[in-house]
Short mmCIF file of C-alpha atoms in Angstrom, two decimals:
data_model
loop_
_atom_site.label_atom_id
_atom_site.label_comp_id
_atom_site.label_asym_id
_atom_site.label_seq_id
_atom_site.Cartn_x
_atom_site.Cartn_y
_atom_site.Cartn_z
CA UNK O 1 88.33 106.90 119.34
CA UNK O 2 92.23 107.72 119.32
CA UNK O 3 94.24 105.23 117.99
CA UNK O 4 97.37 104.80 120.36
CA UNK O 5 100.60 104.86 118.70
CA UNK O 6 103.19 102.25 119.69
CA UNK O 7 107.18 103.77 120.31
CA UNK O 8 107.91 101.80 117.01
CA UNK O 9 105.92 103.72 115.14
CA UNK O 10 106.92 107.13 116.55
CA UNK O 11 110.26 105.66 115.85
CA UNK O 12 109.32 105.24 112.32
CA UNK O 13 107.69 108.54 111.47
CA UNK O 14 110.55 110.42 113.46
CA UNK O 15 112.94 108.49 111.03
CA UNK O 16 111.27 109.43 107.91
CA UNK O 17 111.25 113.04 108.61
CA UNK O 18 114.97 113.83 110.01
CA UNK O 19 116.41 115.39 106.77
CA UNK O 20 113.47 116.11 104.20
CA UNK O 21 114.73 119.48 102.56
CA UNK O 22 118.18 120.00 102.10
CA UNK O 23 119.82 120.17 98.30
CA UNK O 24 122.57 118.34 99.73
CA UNK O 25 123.01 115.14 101.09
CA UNK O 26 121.28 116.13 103.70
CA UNK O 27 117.90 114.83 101.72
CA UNK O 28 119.60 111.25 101.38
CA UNK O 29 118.03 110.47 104.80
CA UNK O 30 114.09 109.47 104.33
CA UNK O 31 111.71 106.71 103.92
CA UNK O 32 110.43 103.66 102.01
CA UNK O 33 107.80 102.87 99.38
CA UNK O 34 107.19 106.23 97.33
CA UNK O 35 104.13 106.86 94.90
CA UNK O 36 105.03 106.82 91.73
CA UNK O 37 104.73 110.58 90.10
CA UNK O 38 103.20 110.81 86.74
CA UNK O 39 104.69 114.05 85.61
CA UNK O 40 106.47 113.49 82.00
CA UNK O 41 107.28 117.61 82.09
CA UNK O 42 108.78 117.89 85.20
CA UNK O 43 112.22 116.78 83.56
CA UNK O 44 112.53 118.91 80.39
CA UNK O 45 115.67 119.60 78.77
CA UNK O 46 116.13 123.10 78.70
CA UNK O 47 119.13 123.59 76.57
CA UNK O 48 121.90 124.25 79.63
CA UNK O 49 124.92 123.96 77.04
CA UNK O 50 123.23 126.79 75.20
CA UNK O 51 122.96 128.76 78.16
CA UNK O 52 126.58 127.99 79.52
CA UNK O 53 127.40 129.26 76.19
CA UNK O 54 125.81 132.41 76.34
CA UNK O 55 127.19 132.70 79.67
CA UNK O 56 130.89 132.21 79.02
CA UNK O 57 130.23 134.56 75.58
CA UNK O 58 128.99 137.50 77.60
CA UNK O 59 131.95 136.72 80.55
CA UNK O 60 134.68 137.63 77.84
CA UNK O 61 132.87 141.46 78.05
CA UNK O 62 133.90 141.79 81.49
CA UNK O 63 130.27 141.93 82.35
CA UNK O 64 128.44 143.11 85.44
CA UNK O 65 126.14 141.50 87.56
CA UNK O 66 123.42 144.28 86.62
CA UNK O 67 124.09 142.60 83.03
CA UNK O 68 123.73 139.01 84.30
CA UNK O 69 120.60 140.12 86.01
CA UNK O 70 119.16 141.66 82.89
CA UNK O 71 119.86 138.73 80.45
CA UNK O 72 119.32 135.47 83.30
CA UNK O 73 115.96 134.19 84.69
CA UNK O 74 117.08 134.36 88.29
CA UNK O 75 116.56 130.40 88.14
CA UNK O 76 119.09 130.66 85.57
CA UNK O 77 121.73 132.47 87.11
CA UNK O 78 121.29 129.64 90.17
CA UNK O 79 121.34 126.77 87.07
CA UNK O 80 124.54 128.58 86.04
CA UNK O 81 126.05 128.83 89.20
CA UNK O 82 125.09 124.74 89.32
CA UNK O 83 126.98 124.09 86.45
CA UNK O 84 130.16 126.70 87.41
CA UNK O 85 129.96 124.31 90.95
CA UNK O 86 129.99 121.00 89.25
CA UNK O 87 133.22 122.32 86.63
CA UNK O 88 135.05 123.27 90.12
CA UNK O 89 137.85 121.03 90.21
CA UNK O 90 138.14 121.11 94.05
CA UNK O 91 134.82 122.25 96.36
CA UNK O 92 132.81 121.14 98.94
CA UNK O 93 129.32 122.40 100.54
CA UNK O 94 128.56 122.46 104.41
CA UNK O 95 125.27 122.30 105.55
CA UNK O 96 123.68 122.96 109.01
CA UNK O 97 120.32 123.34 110.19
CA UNK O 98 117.00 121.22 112.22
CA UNK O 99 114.21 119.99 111.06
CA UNK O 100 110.85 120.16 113.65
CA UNK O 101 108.38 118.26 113.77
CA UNK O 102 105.69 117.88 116.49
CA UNK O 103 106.70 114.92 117.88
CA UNK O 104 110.27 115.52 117.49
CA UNK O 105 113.05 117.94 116.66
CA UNK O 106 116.49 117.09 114.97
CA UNK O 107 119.59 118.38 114.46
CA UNK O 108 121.09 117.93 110.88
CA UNK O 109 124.33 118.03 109.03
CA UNK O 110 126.29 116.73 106.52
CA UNK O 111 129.24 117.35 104.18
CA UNK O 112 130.18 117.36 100.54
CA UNK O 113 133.64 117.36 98.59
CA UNK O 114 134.94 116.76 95.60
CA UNK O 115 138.41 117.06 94.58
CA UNK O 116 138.91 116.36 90.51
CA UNK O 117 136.33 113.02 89.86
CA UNK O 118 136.84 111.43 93.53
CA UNK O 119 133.64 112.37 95.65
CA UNK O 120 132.50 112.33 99.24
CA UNK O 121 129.33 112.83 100.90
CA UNK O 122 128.01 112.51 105.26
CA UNK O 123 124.49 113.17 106.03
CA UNK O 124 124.20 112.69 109.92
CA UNK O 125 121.21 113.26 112.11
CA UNK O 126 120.63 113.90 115.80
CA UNK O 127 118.10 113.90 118.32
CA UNK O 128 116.67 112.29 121.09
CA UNK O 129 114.79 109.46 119.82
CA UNK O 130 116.93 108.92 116.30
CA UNK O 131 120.91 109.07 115.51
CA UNK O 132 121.29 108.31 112.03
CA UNK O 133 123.96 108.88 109.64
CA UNK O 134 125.85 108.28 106.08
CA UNK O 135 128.91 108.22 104.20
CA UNK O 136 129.40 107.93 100.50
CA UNK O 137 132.39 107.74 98.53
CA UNK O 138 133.29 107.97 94.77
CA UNK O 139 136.32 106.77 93.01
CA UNK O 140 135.88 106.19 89.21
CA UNK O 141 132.97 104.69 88.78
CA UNK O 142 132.85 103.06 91.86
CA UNK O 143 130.67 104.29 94.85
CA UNK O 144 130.38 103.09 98.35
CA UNK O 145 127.87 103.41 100.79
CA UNK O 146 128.00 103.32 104.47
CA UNK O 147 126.03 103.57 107.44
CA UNK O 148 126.85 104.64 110.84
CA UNK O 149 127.23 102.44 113.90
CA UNK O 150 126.83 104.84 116.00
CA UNK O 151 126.27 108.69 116.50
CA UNK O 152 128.39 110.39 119.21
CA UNK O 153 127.32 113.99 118.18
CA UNK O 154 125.99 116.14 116.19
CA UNK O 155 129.46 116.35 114.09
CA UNK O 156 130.97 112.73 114.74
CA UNK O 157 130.16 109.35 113.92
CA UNK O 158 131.58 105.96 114.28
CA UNK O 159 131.67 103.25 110.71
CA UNK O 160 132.25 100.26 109.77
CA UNK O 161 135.13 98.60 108.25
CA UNK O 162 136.11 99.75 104.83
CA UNK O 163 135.40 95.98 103.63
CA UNK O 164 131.58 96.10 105.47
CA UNK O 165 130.09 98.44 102.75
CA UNK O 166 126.47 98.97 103.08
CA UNK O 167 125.63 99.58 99.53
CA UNK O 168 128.07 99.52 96.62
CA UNK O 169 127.01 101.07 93.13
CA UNK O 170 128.08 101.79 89.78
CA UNK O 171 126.77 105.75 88.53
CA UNK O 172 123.79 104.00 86.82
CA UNK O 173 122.45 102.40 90.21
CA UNK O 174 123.01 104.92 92.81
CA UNK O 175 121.09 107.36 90.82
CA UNK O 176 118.33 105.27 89.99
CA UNK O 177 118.24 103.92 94.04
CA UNK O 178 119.28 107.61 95.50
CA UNK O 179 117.79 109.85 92.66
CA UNK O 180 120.79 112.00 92.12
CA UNK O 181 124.63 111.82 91.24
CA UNK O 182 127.94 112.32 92.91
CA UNK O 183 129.12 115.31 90.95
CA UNK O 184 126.21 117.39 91.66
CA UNK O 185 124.56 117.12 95.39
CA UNK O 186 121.29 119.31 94.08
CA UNK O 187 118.36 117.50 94.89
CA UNK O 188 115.34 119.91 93.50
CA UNK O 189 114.15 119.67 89.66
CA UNK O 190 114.75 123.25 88.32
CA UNK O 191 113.32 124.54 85.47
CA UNK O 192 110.60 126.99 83.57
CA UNK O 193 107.95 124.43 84.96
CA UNK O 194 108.99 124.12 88.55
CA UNK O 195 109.44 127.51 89.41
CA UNK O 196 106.60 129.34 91.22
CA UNK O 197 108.13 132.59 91.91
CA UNK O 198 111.34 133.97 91.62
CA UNK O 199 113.39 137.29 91.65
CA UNK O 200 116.84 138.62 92.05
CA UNK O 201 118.94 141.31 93.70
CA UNK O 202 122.52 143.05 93.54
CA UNK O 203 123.88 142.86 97.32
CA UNK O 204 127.20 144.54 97.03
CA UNK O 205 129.06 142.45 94.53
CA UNK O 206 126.66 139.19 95.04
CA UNK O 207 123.58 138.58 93.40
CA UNK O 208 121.03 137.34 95.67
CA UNK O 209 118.25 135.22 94.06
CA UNK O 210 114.98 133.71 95.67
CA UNK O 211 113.05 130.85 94.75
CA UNK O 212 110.02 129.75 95.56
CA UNK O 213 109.58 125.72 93.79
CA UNK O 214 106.24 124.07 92.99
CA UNK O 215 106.09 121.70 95.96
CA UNK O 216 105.18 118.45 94.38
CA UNK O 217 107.24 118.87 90.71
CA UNK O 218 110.31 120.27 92.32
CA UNK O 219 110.69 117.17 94.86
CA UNK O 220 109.83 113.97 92.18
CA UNK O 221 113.53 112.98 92.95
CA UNK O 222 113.07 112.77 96.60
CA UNK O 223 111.14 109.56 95.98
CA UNK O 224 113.92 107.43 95.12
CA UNK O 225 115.82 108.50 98.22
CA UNK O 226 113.20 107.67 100.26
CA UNK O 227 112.84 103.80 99.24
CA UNK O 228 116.21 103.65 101.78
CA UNK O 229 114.98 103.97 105.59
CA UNK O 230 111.72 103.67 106.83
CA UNK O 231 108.65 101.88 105.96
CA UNK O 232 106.17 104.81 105.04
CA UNK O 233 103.02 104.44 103.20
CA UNK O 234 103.27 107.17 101.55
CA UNK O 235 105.96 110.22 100.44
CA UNK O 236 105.71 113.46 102.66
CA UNK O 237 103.45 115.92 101.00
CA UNK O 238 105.25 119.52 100.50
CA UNK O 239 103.48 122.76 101.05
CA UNK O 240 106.48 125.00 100.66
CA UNK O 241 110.01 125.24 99.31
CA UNK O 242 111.95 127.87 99.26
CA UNK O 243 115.83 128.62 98.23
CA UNK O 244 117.53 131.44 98.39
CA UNK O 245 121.08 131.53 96.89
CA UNK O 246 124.10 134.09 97.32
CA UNK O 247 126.26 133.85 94.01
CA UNK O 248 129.19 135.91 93.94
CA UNK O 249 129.94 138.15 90.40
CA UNK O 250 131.33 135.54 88.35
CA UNK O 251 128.55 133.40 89.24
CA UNK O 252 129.57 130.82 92.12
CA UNK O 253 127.58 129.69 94.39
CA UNK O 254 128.27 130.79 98.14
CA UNK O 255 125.78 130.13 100.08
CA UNK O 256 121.85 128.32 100.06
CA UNK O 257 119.12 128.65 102.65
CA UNK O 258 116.63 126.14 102.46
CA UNK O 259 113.46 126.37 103.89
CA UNK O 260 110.55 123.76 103.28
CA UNK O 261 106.98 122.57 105.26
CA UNK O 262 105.92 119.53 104.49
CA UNK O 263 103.54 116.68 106.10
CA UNK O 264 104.64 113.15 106.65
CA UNK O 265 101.76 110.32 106.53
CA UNK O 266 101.55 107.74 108.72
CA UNK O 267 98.21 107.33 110.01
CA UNK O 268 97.81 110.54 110.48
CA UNK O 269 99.89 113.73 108.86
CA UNK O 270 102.44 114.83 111.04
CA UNK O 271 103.05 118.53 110.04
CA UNK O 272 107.05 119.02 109.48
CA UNK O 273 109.76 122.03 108.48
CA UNK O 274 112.84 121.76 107.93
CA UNK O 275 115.55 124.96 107.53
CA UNK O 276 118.78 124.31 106.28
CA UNK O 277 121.63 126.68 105.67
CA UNK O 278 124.34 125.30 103.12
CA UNK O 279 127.42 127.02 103.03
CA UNK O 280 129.97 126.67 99.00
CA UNK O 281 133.56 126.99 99.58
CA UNK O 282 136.01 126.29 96.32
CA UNK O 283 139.55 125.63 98.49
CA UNK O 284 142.32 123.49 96.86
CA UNK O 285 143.89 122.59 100.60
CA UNK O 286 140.54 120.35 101.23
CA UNK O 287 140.59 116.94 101.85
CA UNK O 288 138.79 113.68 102.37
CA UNK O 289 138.28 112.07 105.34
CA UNK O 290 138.75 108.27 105.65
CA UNK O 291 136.10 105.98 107.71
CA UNK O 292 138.08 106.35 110.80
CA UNK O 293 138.24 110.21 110.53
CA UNK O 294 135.27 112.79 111.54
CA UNK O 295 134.33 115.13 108.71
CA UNK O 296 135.53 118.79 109.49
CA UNK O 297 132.29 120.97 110.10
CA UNK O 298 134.68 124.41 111.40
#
């Protein structure tokens, strides 16, 4: 016998899977009550400031990409271009794509800046049966959280009040309730255990490097982010995620495409991917938008 689903419930599951899959804060938008993961390895310390070291060392040679190549894990060279992002003083990441499902399709962007230590963040997503969206803001150790009143597009949103704060956190909290910081919008655990494949290429004067994450240690972090939406039994299960970076010579991050399939439980497993395409630009003319301002997506 079929058991009928109510629009509620469509309402829910659609909600839970809008923006599963993006490194950015694009993932921010999930659901509710995660299992917890029992995987002590997943978040070993792998020695970065050594390997930022050895990085800046071989830089003074002048040294080539073919070098880098030679003397990086391609994870590294992406876990160096991480760290060159995050020591940016101004940058921001824009991020396009859709995730599909088979009851429903969205459309999904969202913005990041940071110029010096004051941070900003949108996640929006639109469709035909959900319009949901986010703003989050850093200033010292201060950050505020907002949610949309309303969704005109797939670009613009309408918020609330500056004083009508959804959420507001100190760094401590919004990590432990979002699962990730301000200063670095990279959602995925990377490291020697949660790489499944990888491998690199010159392209001109880039170095392109593909990933391929283990599905269920790679995404731990996603849990926390989704305690925030819906009401899901369970967390999505992943069956694929895959990254593939552009880095220019001196290792900065240009661009990310995302692609992950995943299933989202409710009932009954409603097969899901998601393919997101994040573009890094380091401009010192950038700015911040205020509540009553749309983000800039040209």
């Amino acid at each position: 016998m079929k058991k009928k689903v109510s629009k509620s419930s469509i309402l829910f599951i659609v909600g839970s899977m809008l923006v599963v899959g993006s490194g950015t804060t694009i993932g921010l938008l999930l659901g509710q009550k995660y299992f917890d993961f029992d995987i002590p390895d997943a978040e070993i310390d792998e020695h970065d400031d050594s390997l930022y070291e050895k990085y800046l060392l071989l830089k003074k040679t002048n040294v080539t990409t073919s070098k880098l190549i030679d003397e990086f894990r391609p994870y590294q060279l992406v876990k160096l271009g991480l760290m060159n992002f995050e020591k940016a003083s101004h940058a921001q990441i824009t991020a396009t794509g859709s995730v599909d499902a088979s009851i429903s399709n969205q459309s999904v962007t969202s913005k990041y800046i940071k110029i010096n230590d004051t941070y900003f963040a949108e996640s929006l997503s639109f469709g035909k049966m959900v319009k949901v969206g986010w703003r989050y803001y850093q200033t010292n150790d201060e950050i505020k959280v907002y949610k949309a009143n309303k969704l005109s597009d797939t670009y613009s949103a309408s918020w609330p009040n500056e004083d009508k704060t959804t959420e507001v956190h100190t760094l401590e909290s919004f990590k432990e309730t979002w699962g990730k910081s301000m200063t670095l919008p990279f959602i995925y655990t990377l490291n020697s255990i949660t790489v499944d494949e990888e491998s690199c290429k010159e392209d001109g004067d880039n170095i392109v490097v593909d990933l391929s994450l283990q599905p269920e240690l790679s995404t731990v972090n996603y849990g926390k982010q989704m305690k925030k939406t819906s009401d899901l039994k369970g967390v999505p299960t992943f069956n694929l995620v895959t990254l593939k970076f552009t880095l220019s010579s001196d290792l900065m991050i240009t661009k990310n495409e995302i692609y992950e399939k995943y299933s989202v439980p409710y009932g009954f497993s409603v097969p899901t991917t998601g393919a997101i395409t994040e573009e890094y630009t380091y401009l010192d003319n950038i700015s911040i938008p205020s509540l009553d301002e749309n983000a800039n997506y040209n």
